[in-house]
Amino acid sequence: MGVFSFATIALPLLLAIFSGAANACSPSEREALLTLSSSLKEPYLGIFDSWQQGTDCCSSWYGISCDPTTHQVTDVSLRGESEDPILQKLGHSKSGYMTGWINPSICQLDKLNTLIIADWKGIAGEIPPCVAELPNLRVLDLIGNSLTGKIPEQIGNLQKLTVLNLADNKLTGEIPSSIVQLSSLKHLDLSNNLLAGEIPADFGNLKMLSRALLSRNQLTGTIPTSIGNMYRLADLDLAMNKLSGQIPAQLGKMKVLATLNLDNNMFSGAIPPAVMGNSGVGILNFSRNSLEGNIPDVFGPKSYYMVLDLSFNNLKGPVPKSLSSAKYVGHLDLSHNHLCGEIPVGTPFDHLEASSFDGNDCLCDHEVKIKFLGIFLKFLGEVPGRVAFARA
């Protein structure tokens, strides 16, 4: 009877113990994460306080998620901005600060889907090249640190990657040519780095891409015409680089393109009418380039611009009258060009500031023209003989 009682009590207890051990993260993955935390110093918020030897990284460690079946680590999500729940408790004005470097031990988590170590400002060093060997990685977000060195050359191996966000760092070198192999990529943000060289010629192979944000770098060369084949691309931001050449007319056939920022570059030549006439574009900024020729007169009832900025170029000719037929124009800036002629009347011109037209050669407001004509006729009427002369 005693043996039976012991068995009925001990057996479930042993099963529970073994079950708990089976459900915990593996010792090797726990060690890999502890090695990562040892390379990072976060003195204020206690991000790593829950990362303790002998505890289950799947159930109690901050920022770690595991597969419920295999109990392998799938997500490492460490954000330093105030939207993170642990930072919200300290008040919205708080933000994190972490120093150190990203240890290659992270690459031992071979089932990793998400790697987010973002907005910590002080994390430096290079992106471990072995990150490109994580076959299941879908999100790589390292924005807002002080990372240096190059983007891993074999980044194109990450065939499941949908988000690549390396913005606001100090990365150098060129955009790896293998990046065009990321057939699942939807969001690419490399902005505000020190990247140089040209945009890969076959960049248009990224058929799934909806956002390409490459602004505030040192990119040179021309815009690849292959970009015109990216039928899902909604946002293209190449501002504040050293790009040159002409704006490809192929950008005009991109049906879902909504934002096109090419400002602060060295583009030249005429604005392609197809690009200006793309009715899907709602934000278009070509300011501070060397564009020439007339502004294409291709606006119509489907034109809807929240921002249309062509300032600081070498454009000439009149302000297109078809702009008056646009459905909406919020912010319009045509200043500092060589435009000439009468500024059209009506919408959207009736709500624009004079600064929208400053610094042109001979633009004339309609009301100013009428007023000037009245003053001129009055002058002629007050001087004998000049009215007949003017009429002649």
mmCIF file of C-alpha atoms in Angstrom:
data_model
loop_
_atom_site.group_PDB
_atom_site.id
_atom_site.type_symbol
_atom_site.label_atom_id
_atom_site.label_comp_id
_atom_site.label_asym_id
_atom_site.label_seq_id
_atom_site.Cartn_x
_atom_site.Cartn_y
_atom_site.Cartn_z
ATOM 1 C CA MET A 1 0.000 0.000 0.000
ATOM 2 C CA GLY A 2 2.884 2.332 0.916
ATOM 3 C CA VAL A 3 4.671 1.518 -2.319
ATOM 4 C CA PHE A 4 1.519 2.193 -4.278
ATOM 5 C CA SER A 5 1.023 5.539 -2.552
ATOM 6 C CA PHE A 6 4.610 6.566 -3.206
ATOM 7 C CA ALA A 7 4.298 5.628 -6.888
ATOM 8 C CA THR A 8 1.078 7.561 -7.369
ATOM 9 C CA ILE A 9 2.720 10.657 -5.902
ATOM 10 C CA ALA A 10 6.228 10.360 -7.330
ATOM 11 C CA LEU A 11 5.327 9.466 -10.906
ATOM 12 C CA PRO A 12 3.353 12.675 -11.700
ATOM 13 C CA LEU A 13 6.028 14.707 -9.952
ATOM 14 C CA LEU A 14 8.788 13.175 -12.041
ATOM 15 C CA LEU A 15 6.752 13.680 -15.208
ATOM 16 C CA ALA A 16 6.241 17.331 -14.317
ATOM 17 C CA ILE A 17 9.953 17.803 -13.711
ATOM 18 C CA PHE A 18 10.963 16.170 -16.981
ATOM 19 C CA SER A 19 8.203 18.006 -18.843
ATOM 20 C CA GLY A 20 9.397 21.338 -17.474
ATOM 21 C CA ALA A 21 12.950 20.576 -18.511
ATOM 22 C CA ALA A 22 11.802 19.610 -21.980
ATOM 23 C CA ASN A 23 9.853 22.851 -22.338
ATOM 24 C CA ALA A 24 12.794 25.070 -21.358
ATOM 25 C CA CYS A 25 15.168 26.646 -23.841
ATOM 26 C CA SER A 26 18.253 24.618 -24.615
ATOM 27 C CA PRO A 27 21.444 25.243 -22.619
ATOM 28 C CA SER A 28 23.325 26.129 -25.813
ATOM 29 C CA GLU A 29 20.825 28.828 -26.793
ATOM 30 C CA ARG A 30 20.758 30.171 -23.245
ATOM 31 C CA GLU A 31 24.540 30.433 -23.304
ATOM 32 C CA ALA A 32 24.447 32.172 -26.699
ATOM 33 C CA LEU A 33 22.059 34.806 -25.317
ATOM 34 C CA LEU A 34 24.096 35.282 -22.152
ATOM 35 C CA THR A 35 27.187 35.812 -24.294
ATOM 36 C CA LEU A 36 25.254 38.420 -26.277
ATOM 37 C CA SER A 37 24.207 40.236 -23.098
ATOM 38 C CA SER A 38 27.771 40.204 -21.809
ATOM 39 C CA SER A 39 28.785 42.256 -24.861
ATOM 40 C CA LEU A 40 26.088 44.877 -24.240
ATOM 41 C CA LYS A 41 25.964 47.376 -21.377
ATOM 42 C CA GLU A 42 22.613 48.868 -20.411
ATOM 43 C CA PRO A 43 22.999 50.572 -17.009
ATOM 44 C CA TYR A 44 19.698 52.367 -16.525
ATOM 45 C CA LEU A 45 16.640 50.270 -17.346
ATOM 46 C CA GLY A 46 17.564 46.759 -16.265
ATOM 47 C CA ILE A 47 16.825 45.217 -19.658
ATOM 48 C CA PHE A 48 18.967 42.178 -18.871
ATOM 49 C CA ASP A 49 17.984 41.694 -15.233
ATOM 50 C CA SER A 50 15.769 38.759 -16.179
ATOM 51 C CA TRP A 51 18.516 37.103 -18.225
ATOM 52 C CA GLN A 52 19.911 34.837 -15.527
ATOM 53 C CA GLN A 53 21.834 31.575 -15.625
ATOM 54 C CA GLY A 54 19.648 28.628 -14.630
ATOM 55 C CA THR A 55 16.357 30.282 -15.677
ATOM 56 C CA ASP A 56 14.212 29.542 -18.706
ATOM 57 C CA CYS A 57 14.939 32.038 -21.474
ATOM 58 C CA CYS A 58 11.672 31.095 -23.213
ATOM 59 C CA SER A 59 9.355 31.973 -20.356
ATOM 60 C CA SER A 60 10.945 34.715 -18.302
ATOM 61 C CA TRP A 61 13.593 36.598 -20.255
ATOM 62 C CA TYR A 62 12.743 40.089 -21.460
ATOM 63 C CA GLY A 63 12.548 40.412 -25.259
ATOM 64 C CA ILE A 64 12.871 36.684 -25.981
ATOM 65 C CA SER A 65 10.238 34.513 -27.645
ATOM 66 C CA CYS A 66 10.404 30.811 -28.487
ATOM 67 C CA ASP A 67 8.581 28.341 -30.687
ATOM 68 C CA PRO A 68 5.845 26.767 -28.504
ATOM 69 C CA THR A 69 6.525 23.309 -29.925
ATOM 70 C CA THR A 70 10.299 23.081 -30.293
ATOM 71 C CA HIS A 71 11.140 25.677 -27.590
ATOM 72 C CA GLN A 72 13.885 27.099 -29.757
ATOM 73 C CA VAL A 73 14.451 30.857 -29.691
ATOM 74 C CA THR A 74 12.657 32.569 -32.581
ATOM 75 C CA ASP A 75 12.645 36.260 -31.635
ATOM 76 C CA VAL A 76 15.089 38.647 -30.004
ATOM 77 C CA SER A 77 13.356 42.024 -29.697
ATOM 78 C CA LEU A 78 15.170 44.769 -27.799
ATOM 79 C CA ARG A 79 14.011 48.299 -28.577
ATOM 80 C CA GLY A 80 15.288 51.444 -26.929
ATOM 81 C CA GLU A 81 12.585 53.926 -27.867
ATOM 82 C CA SER A 82 9.783 55.076 -25.586
ATOM 83 C CA GLU A 83 7.123 52.939 -27.279
ATOM 84 C CA ASP A 84 8.598 49.859 -25.652
ATOM 85 C CA PRO A 85 6.439 48.768 -22.650
ATOM 86 C CA ILE A 86 9.351 48.657 -20.228
ATOM 87 C CA LEU A 87 10.236 52.246 -21.132
ATOM 88 C CA GLN A 88 6.653 53.471 -20.953
ATOM 89 C CA LYS A 89 6.632 52.702 -17.242
ATOM 90 C CA LEU A 90 9.370 55.285 -16.839
ATOM 91 C CA GLY A 91 7.501 57.939 -18.785
ATOM 92 C CA HIS A 92 7.233 58.733 -22.475
ATOM 93 C CA SER A 93 10.135 61.161 -22.333
ATOM 94 C CA LYS A 94 12.568 58.387 -21.471
ATOM 95 C CA SER A 95 14.605 56.490 -24.007
ATOM 96 C CA GLY A 96 17.185 53.809 -23.689
ATOM 97 C CA TYR A 97 20.918 53.975 -24.030
ATOM 98 C CA MET A 98 23.082 50.922 -24.508
ATOM 99 C CA THR A 99 26.714 50.523 -25.432
ATOM 100 C CA GLY A 100 28.792 47.558 -26.506
ATOM 101 C CA TRP A 101 28.616 45.470 -29.635
ATOM 102 C CA ILE A 102 26.533 42.700 -31.206
ATOM 103 C CA ASN A 103 28.243 39.421 -30.375
ATOM 104 C CA PRO A 104 28.401 36.777 -33.149
ATOM 105 C CA SER A 105 26.942 34.331 -30.622
ATOM 106 C CA ILE A 106 23.557 35.553 -31.879
ATOM 107 C CA CYS A 107 24.189 33.418 -34.974
ATOM 108 C CA GLN A 108 23.939 30.239 -32.898
ATOM 109 C CA LEU A 109 20.171 30.793 -32.764
ATOM 110 C CA ASP A 110 19.593 29.082 -36.092
ATOM 111 C CA LYS A 111 15.771 29.225 -35.850
ATOM 112 C CA LEU A 112 15.741 32.973 -35.338
ATOM 113 C CA ASN A 113 12.925 34.767 -37.210
ATOM 114 C CA THR A 114 13.285 38.261 -35.761
ATOM 115 C CA LEU A 115 16.391 40.140 -34.647
ATOM 116 C CA ILE A 116 15.642 43.620 -33.337
ATOM 117 C CA ILE A 117 18.318 45.559 -31.454
ATOM 118 C CA ALA A 118 17.153 49.064 -32.246
ATOM 119 C CA ASP A 119 17.376 52.676 -31.073
ATOM 120 C CA TRP A 120 20.012 52.248 -28.367
ATOM 121 C CA LYS A 121 22.276 54.952 -29.818
ATOM 122 C CA GLY A 122 25.581 53.684 -28.392
ATOM 123 C CA ILE A 123 25.895 50.144 -29.757
ATOM 124 C CA ALA A 124 28.947 50.174 -32.041
ATOM 125 C CA GLY A 125 31.090 47.689 -33.938
ATOM 126 C CA GLU A 126 30.195 45.790 -37.071
ATOM 127 C CA ILE A 127 27.165 43.731 -37.976
ATOM 128 C CA PRO A 128 28.348 40.125 -37.535
ATOM 129 C CA PRO A 129 28.730 38.667 -41.059
ATOM 130 C CA CYS A 130 27.292 35.388 -39.799
ATOM 131 C CA VAL A 131 23.884 37.071 -39.512
ATOM 132 C CA ALA A 132 23.604 36.381 -43.244
ATOM 133 C CA GLU A 133 23.688 32.651 -42.407
ATOM 134 C CA LEU A 134 20.451 32.636 -40.382
ATOM 135 C CA PRO A 135 18.170 30.842 -42.876
ATOM 136 C CA ASN A 136 14.869 31.633 -41.135
ATOM 137 C CA LEU A 137 15.445 35.345 -40.486
ATOM 138 C CA ARG A 138 12.502 37.491 -41.567
ATOM 139 C CA VAL A 139 13.149 40.766 -39.737
ATOM 140 C CA LEU A 140 16.567 42.370 -39.224
ATOM 141 C CA ASP A 141 16.130 45.740 -37.504
ATOM 142 C CA LEU A 142 19.236 47.471 -36.146
ATOM 143 C CA ILE A 143 18.120 51.080 -36.641
ATOM 144 C CA GLY A 144 19.346 53.907 -34.439
ATOM 145 C CA ASN A 145 22.693 52.691 -33.170
ATOM 146 C CA SER A 146 26.319 53.576 -33.978
ATOM 147 C CA LEU A 147 27.173 50.526 -36.044
ATOM 148 C CA THR A 148 30.156 50.821 -38.365
ATOM 149 C CA GLY A 149 31.727 48.737 -41.098
ATOM 150 C CA LYS A 150 29.955 47.259 -44.086
ATOM 151 C CA ILE A 151 26.632 45.589 -44.655
ATOM 152 C CA PRO A 152 27.390 41.831 -44.769
ATOM 153 C CA GLU A 153 28.314 40.898 -48.337
ATOM 154 C CA GLN A 154 26.184 37.750 -48.275
ATOM 155 C CA ILE A 155 23.039 39.488 -47.033
ATOM 156 C CA GLY A 156 21.310 38.135 -50.134
ATOM 157 C CA ASN A 157 21.342 34.642 -48.601
ATOM 158 C CA LEU A 158 18.419 35.615 -46.357
ATOM 159 C CA GLN A 159 15.712 34.446 -48.728
ATOM 160 C CA LYS A 160 12.940 34.798 -46.136
ATOM 161 C CA LEU A 161 13.859 38.351 -45.097
ATOM 162 C CA THR A 162 10.952 40.805 -45.385
ATOM 163 C CA VAL A 163 12.309 43.754 -43.359
ATOM 164 C CA LEU A 164 15.873 45.105 -43.488
ATOM 165 C CA ASN A 165 16.254 48.259 -41.413
ATOM 166 C CA LEU A 166 19.799 49.503 -40.836
ATOM 167 C CA ALA A 167 19.029 53.238 -40.833
ATOM 168 C CA ASP A 168 20.602 55.855 -38.572
ATOM 169 C CA ASN A 169 23.973 54.191 -38.095
ATOM 170 C CA LYS A 170 27.478 54.859 -39.424
ATOM 171 C CA LEU A 171 27.733 52.085 -41.992
ATOM 172 C CA THR A 172 30.213 52.520 -44.823
ATOM 173 C CA GLY A 173 31.073 50.766 -48.073
ATOM 174 C CA GLU A 174 28.708 50.002 -50.906
ATOM 175 C CA ILE A 175 25.276 48.460 -50.988
ATOM 176 C CA PRO A 176 26.082 44.745 -51.459
ATOM 177 C CA SER A 177 25.226 43.471 -54.923
ATOM 178 C CA SER A 178 23.660 40.395 -53.327
ATOM 179 C CA ILE A 179 20.904 42.545 -51.839
ATOM 180 C CA VAL A 180 18.921 42.171 -55.070
ATOM 181 C CA GLN A 181 18.536 38.449 -54.273
ATOM 182 C CA LEU A 182 16.229 39.202 -51.326
ATOM 183 C CA SER A 183 13.157 38.030 -53.191
ATOM 184 C CA SER A 184 10.842 38.366 -50.157
ATOM 185 C CA LEU A 185 11.986 41.838 -49.072
ATOM 186 C CA LYS A 186 9.190 44.369 -48.549
ATOM 187 C CA HIS A 187 10.804 47.109 -46.471
ATOM 188 C CA LEU A 188 14.359 48.397 -47.001
ATOM 189 C CA ASP A 189 15.715 51.303 -44.965
ATOM 190 C CA LEU A 190 19.404 52.159 -45.241
ATOM 191 C CA SER A 191 18.962 55.900 -44.727
ATOM 192 C CA ASN A 192 21.268 58.182 -42.761
ATOM 193 C CA ASN A 193 24.479 56.205 -43.045
ATOM 194 C CA LEU A 194 27.751 56.761 -44.905
ATOM 195 C CA LEU A 195 27.100 54.360 -47.775
ATOM 196 C CA ALA A 196 28.838 55.163 -51.056
ATOM 197 C CA GLY A 197 28.998 53.745 -54.561
ATOM 198 C CA GLU A 198 26.125 53.122 -56.922
ATOM 199 C CA ILE A 199 22.699 51.603 -56.460
ATOM 200 C CA PRO A 200 22.909 48.067 -57.929
ATOM 201 C CA ALA A 201 21.816 48.117 -61.581
ATOM 202 C CA ASP A 202 19.378 45.235 -61.078
ATOM 203 C CA PHE A 203 17.805 46.801 -57.990
ATOM 204 C CA GLY A 204 14.487 46.351 -59.767
ATOM 205 C CA ASN A 205 14.705 42.603 -59.115
ATOM 206 C CA LEU A 206 13.270 43.323 -55.671
ATOM 207 C CA LYS A 207 9.747 42.798 -56.965
ATOM 208 C CA MET A 208 8.119 42.529 -53.526
ATOM 209 C CA LEU A 209 9.605 45.779 -52.201
ATOM 210 C CA SER A 210 7.131 48.463 -51.134
ATOM 211 C CA ARG A 211 9.518 50.916 -49.435
ATOM 212 C CA ALA A 212 13.068 51.776 -50.546
ATOM 213 C CA LEU A 213 14.574 54.405 -48.244
ATOM 214 C CA LEU A 214 18.187 55.236 -49.144
ATOM 215 C CA SER A 215 18.343 58.939 -48.282
ATOM 216 C CA ARG A 216 21.144 60.801 -46.501
ATOM 217 C CA ASN A 217 24.059 58.731 -47.724
ATOM 218 C CA GLN A 218 26.845 59.374 -50.234
ATOM 219 C CA LEU A 219 25.489 57.329 -53.117
ATOM 220 C CA THR A 220 26.661 58.235 -56.609
ATOM 221 C CA GLY A 221 25.776 57.298 -60.172
ATOM 222 C CA THR A 222 22.325 57.249 -61.707
ATOM 223 C CA ILE A 223 18.929 55.837 -60.775
ATOM 224 C CA PRO A 224 18.746 52.317 -62.268
ATOM 225 C CA THR A 225 16.003 52.141 -64.882
ATOM 226 C CA SER A 226 15.147 48.681 -63.530
ATOM 227 C CA ILE A 227 13.402 50.419 -60.617
ATOM 228 C CA GLY A 228 10.549 51.083 -63.032
ATOM 229 C CA ASN A 229 9.759 47.348 -62.904
ATOM 230 C CA MET A 230 9.024 47.386 -59.169
ATOM 231 C CA TYR A 231 5.237 47.330 -59.426
ATOM 232 C CA ARG A 232 4.717 47.163 -55.637
ATOM 233 C CA LEU A 233 6.993 50.083 -54.745
ATOM 234 C CA ALA A 234 5.055 52.839 -52.961
ATOM 235 C CA ASP A 235 7.858 54.919 -51.385
ATOM 236 C CA LEU A 236 11.178 55.770 -53.032
ATOM 237 C CA ASP A 237 13.440 58.117 -51.090
ATOM 238 C CA LEU A 238 16.867 58.855 -52.570
ATOM 239 C CA ALA A 239 17.198 62.376 -51.153
ATOM 240 C CA MET A 240 20.447 63.939 -49.952
ATOM 241 C CA ASN A 241 22.920 61.818 -51.872
ATOM 242 C CA LYS A 242 25.255 62.571 -54.777
ATOM 243 C CA LEU A 243 23.179 60.965 -57.511
ATOM 244 C CA SER A 244 23.304 62.444 -60.997
ATOM 245 C CA GLY A 245 22.078 61.957 -64.545
ATOM 246 C CA GLN A 246 18.498 62.207 -65.691
ATOM 247 C CA ILE A 247 15.374 61.117 -63.855
ATOM 248 C CA PRO A 248 14.233 57.887 -65.561
ATOM 249 C CA ALA A 249 10.914 58.164 -67.379
ATOM 250 C CA GLN A 250 10.225 54.591 -66.217
ATOM 251 C CA LEU A 251 9.264 55.983 -62.820
ATOM 252 C CA GLY A 252 6.132 57.330 -64.475
ATOM 253 C CA LYS A 253 4.650 53.883 -65.080
ATOM 254 C CA MET A 254 4.822 52.760 -61.443
ATOM 255 C CA LYS A 255 1.147 52.472 -60.535
ATOM 256 C CA VAL A 256 1.393 52.403 -56.731
ATOM 257 C CA LEU A 257 4.237 54.891 -56.309
ATOM 258 C CA ALA A 258 3.010 57.485 -53.801
ATOM 259 C CA THR A 259 6.176 59.167 -52.509
ATOM 260 C CA LEU A 260 9.124 60.162 -54.683
ATOM 261 C CA ASN A 261 11.880 62.124 -52.943
ATOM 262 C CA LEU A 262 14.919 62.938 -55.087
ATOM 263 C CA ASP A 263 15.840 66.281 -53.529
ATOM 264 C CA ASN A 264 19.372 67.451 -52.741
ATOM 265 C CA ASN A 265 21.171 65.519 -55.462
ATOM 266 C CA MET A 266 22.749 66.472 -58.796
ATOM 267 C CA PHE A 267 20.075 65.375 -61.255
ATOM 268 C CA SER A 268 19.990 67.244 -64.551
ATOM 269 C CA GLY A 269 17.980 67.327 -67.748
ATOM 270 C CA ALA A 270 14.252 67.742 -68.122
ATOM 271 C CA ILE A 271 11.542 66.376 -65.852
ATOM 272 C CA PRO A 272 9.934 63.453 -67.713
ATOM 273 C CA PRO A 273 6.254 64.239 -68.393
ATOM 274 C CA ALA A 274 5.335 60.641 -67.501
ATOM 275 C CA VAL A 275 6.767 61.094 -64.001
ATOM 276 C CA MET A 276 5.023 64.399 -63.380
ATOM 277 C CA GLY A 277 1.817 62.974 -64.785
ATOM 278 C CA ASN A 278 1.817 59.878 -62.560
ATOM 279 C CA SER A 279 -1.488 60.465 -60.780
ATOM 280 C CA GLY A 280 -0.616 58.084 -57.950
ATOM 281 C CA VAL A 281 2.248 60.233 -56.652
ATOM 282 C CA GLY A 282 1.116 62.439 -53.763
ATOM 283 C CA ILE A 283 4.516 63.590 -52.475
ATOM 284 C CA LEU A 284 7.059 64.655 -55.080
ATOM 285 C CA ASN A 285 10.230 66.499 -54.101
ATOM 286 C CA PHE A 286 12.799 67.277 -56.809
ATOM 287 C CA SER A 287 14.189 70.384 -55.097
ATOM 288 C CA ARG A 288 17.861 71.385 -55.038
ATOM 289 C CA ASN A 289 19.034 69.677 -58.202
ATOM 290 C CA SER A 290 20.025 71.010 -61.631
ATOM 291 C CA LEU A 291 16.854 70.187 -63.549
ATOM 292 C CA GLU A 292 16.201 72.169 -66.723
ATOM 293 C CA GLY A 293 13.486 72.845 -69.263
ATOM 294 C CA ASN A 294 9.822 73.570 -68.714
ATOM 295 C CA ILE A 295 7.606 72.091 -66.033
ATOM 296 C CA PRO A 296 5.514 69.498 -67.912
ATOM 297 C CA ASP A 297 1.947 70.732 -68.407
ATOM 298 C CA VAL A 298 0.364 67.364 -67.611
ATOM 299 C CA PHE A 299 -1.768 67.949 -64.525
ATOM 300 C CA GLY A 300 -5.414 66.987 -64.386
ATOM 301 C CA PRO A 301 -8.387 66.090 -62.186
ATOM 302 C CA LYS A 302 -6.594 62.977 -60.896
ATOM 303 C CA SER A 303 -3.523 64.931 -59.745
ATOM 304 C CA TYR A 304 -3.448 64.993 -55.938
ATOM 305 C CA TYR A 305 -0.310 66.452 -54.392
ATOM 306 C CA MET A 306 0.199 66.863 -50.680
ATOM 307 C CA VAL A 307 3.703 68.119 -51.530
ATOM 308 C CA LEU A 308 5.039 69.295 -54.890
ATOM 309 C CA ASP A 309 8.475 70.854 -54.520
ATOM 310 C CA LEU A 310 10.556 71.817 -57.555
ATOM 311 C CA SER A 311 12.457 74.669 -55.916
ATOM 312 C CA PHE A 312 16.133 75.505 -56.439
ATOM 313 C CA ASN A 313 16.535 74.148 -59.973
ATOM 314 C CA ASN A 314 17.047 75.706 -63.406
ATOM 315 C CA LEU A 315 13.495 75.338 -64.667
ATOM 316 C CA LYS A 316 12.187 77.923 -67.113
ATOM 317 C CA GLY A 317 9.019 78.817 -68.952
ATOM 318 C CA PRO A 318 5.578 79.408 -67.462
ATOM 319 C CA VAL A 319 3.816 77.868 -64.492
ATOM 320 C CA PRO A 320 1.641 75.134 -66.069
ATOM 321 C CA LYS A 321 -1.974 76.272 -66.370
ATOM 322 C CA SER A 322 -3.133 72.672 -65.960
ATOM 323 C CA LEU A 323 -2.129 72.896 -62.305
ATOM 324 C CA SER A 324 -5.422 74.731 -61.795
ATOM 325 C CA SER A 325 -7.263 71.558 -62.776
ATOM 326 C CA ALA A 326 -5.509 69.412 -60.144
ATOM 327 C CA LYS A 327 -7.832 67.842 -57.573
ATOM 328 C CA TYR A 328 -5.615 69.030 -54.730
ATOM 329 C CA VAL A 329 -2.248 70.695 -54.198
ATOM 330 C CA GLY A 330 -1.314 71.249 -50.562
ATOM 331 C CA HIS A 331 2.269 72.508 -50.502
ATOM 332 C CA LEU A 332 3.664 73.890 -53.765
ATOM 333 C CA ASP A 333 7.163 75.351 -54.033
ATOM 334 C CA LEU A 334 8.452 76.590 -57.385
ATOM 335 C CA SER A 335 10.838 79.166 -55.931
ATOM 336 C CA HIS A 336 14.382 79.867 -57.098
ATOM 337 C CA ASN A 337 14.097 78.824 -60.721
ATOM 338 C CA HIS A 338 13.918 80.823 -63.958
ATOM 339 C CA LEU A 339 10.165 80.730 -64.445
ATOM 340 C CA CYS A 340 8.460 83.555 -66.285
ATOM 341 C CA GLY A 341 4.933 84.684 -67.096
ATOM 342 C CA GLU A 342 1.693 85.021 -65.235
ATOM 343 C CA ILE A 343 0.892 82.905 -62.208
ATOM 344 C CA PRO A 344 -2.430 81.166 -62.927
ATOM 345 C CA VAL A 345 -5.462 82.137 -60.849
ATOM 346 C CA GLY A 346 -7.829 79.948 -58.834
ATOM 347 C CA THR A 347 -7.096 76.752 -56.930
ATOM 348 C CA PRO A 348 -4.443 75.953 -55.724
ATOM 349 C CA PHE A 349 -2.838 79.330 -56.291
ATOM 350 C CA ASP A 350 -5.295 81.286 -54.180
ATOM 351 C CA HIS A 351 -4.025 79.766 -50.905
ATOM 352 C CA LEU A 352 -0.286 79.761 -51.609
ATOM 353 C CA GLU A 353 2.262 82.068 -50.033
ATOM 354 C CA ALA A 354 4.314 84.411 -52.185
ATOM 355 C CA SER A 355 7.411 82.513 -51.066
ATOM 356 C CA SER A 356 6.265 79.623 -53.256
ATOM 357 C CA PHE A 357 7.330 81.708 -56.263
ATOM 358 C CA ASP A 358 10.259 83.734 -54.894
ATOM 359 C CA GLY A 359 13.537 83.969 -56.751
ATOM 360 C CA ASN A 360 12.272 83.507 -60.316
ATOM 361 C CA ASP A 361 13.101 85.668 -63.306
ATOM 362 C CA CYS A 362 9.796 87.257 -64.232
ATOM 363 C CA LEU A 363 6.789 85.631 -62.621
ATOM 364 C CA CYS A 364 3.830 87.937 -62.243
ATOM 365 C CA ASP A 365 0.802 87.537 -60.002
ATOM 366 C CA HIS A 366 -2.502 88.237 -61.778
ATOM 367 C CA GLU A 367 -3.659 90.790 -59.212
ATOM 368 C CA VAL A 368 -0.298 92.514 -59.263
ATOM 369 C CA LYS A 369 -0.502 92.649 -63.039
ATOM 370 C CA ILE A 370 -3.968 94.260 -62.954
ATOM 371 C CA LYS A 371 -2.846 96.726 -60.287
ATOM 372 C CA PHE A 372 0.278 97.611 -62.250
ATOM 373 C CA LEU A 373 -1.766 98.054 -65.425
ATOM 374 C CA GLY A 374 -4.152 100.397 -63.597
ATOM 375 C CA ILE A 375 -1.282 102.482 -62.269
ATOM 376 C CA PHE A 376 0.254 102.602 -65.732
ATOM 377 C CA LEU A 377 -2.993 103.718 -67.409
ATOM 378 C CA LYS A 378 -3.525 106.328 -64.719
ATOM 379 C CA PHE A 379 -0.016 107.600 -65.362
ATOM 380 C CA LEU A 380 -0.725 107.828 -69.091
ATOM 381 C CA GLY A 381 -3.989 109.685 -68.457
ATOM 382 C CA GLU A 382 -2.284 112.317 -66.354
ATOM 383 C CA VAL A 383 0.351 113.132 -68.971
ATOM 384 C CA PRO A 384 -0.995 114.970 -72.102
ATOM 385 C CA GLY A 385 -0.283 113.259 -75.368
ATOM 386 C CA ARG A 386 0.814 109.966 -73.869
ATOM 387 C CA VAL A 387 -2.581 108.267 -74.082
ATOM 388 C CA ALA A 388 -2.647 108.705 -77.832
ATOM 389 C CA PHE A 389 0.929 107.519 -77.997
ATOM 390 C CA ALA A 390 0.129 104.421 -75.917
ATOM 391 C CA ARG A 391 -2.932 103.618 -78.018
ATOM 392 C CA ALA A 392 -0.926 103.976 -81.176
#
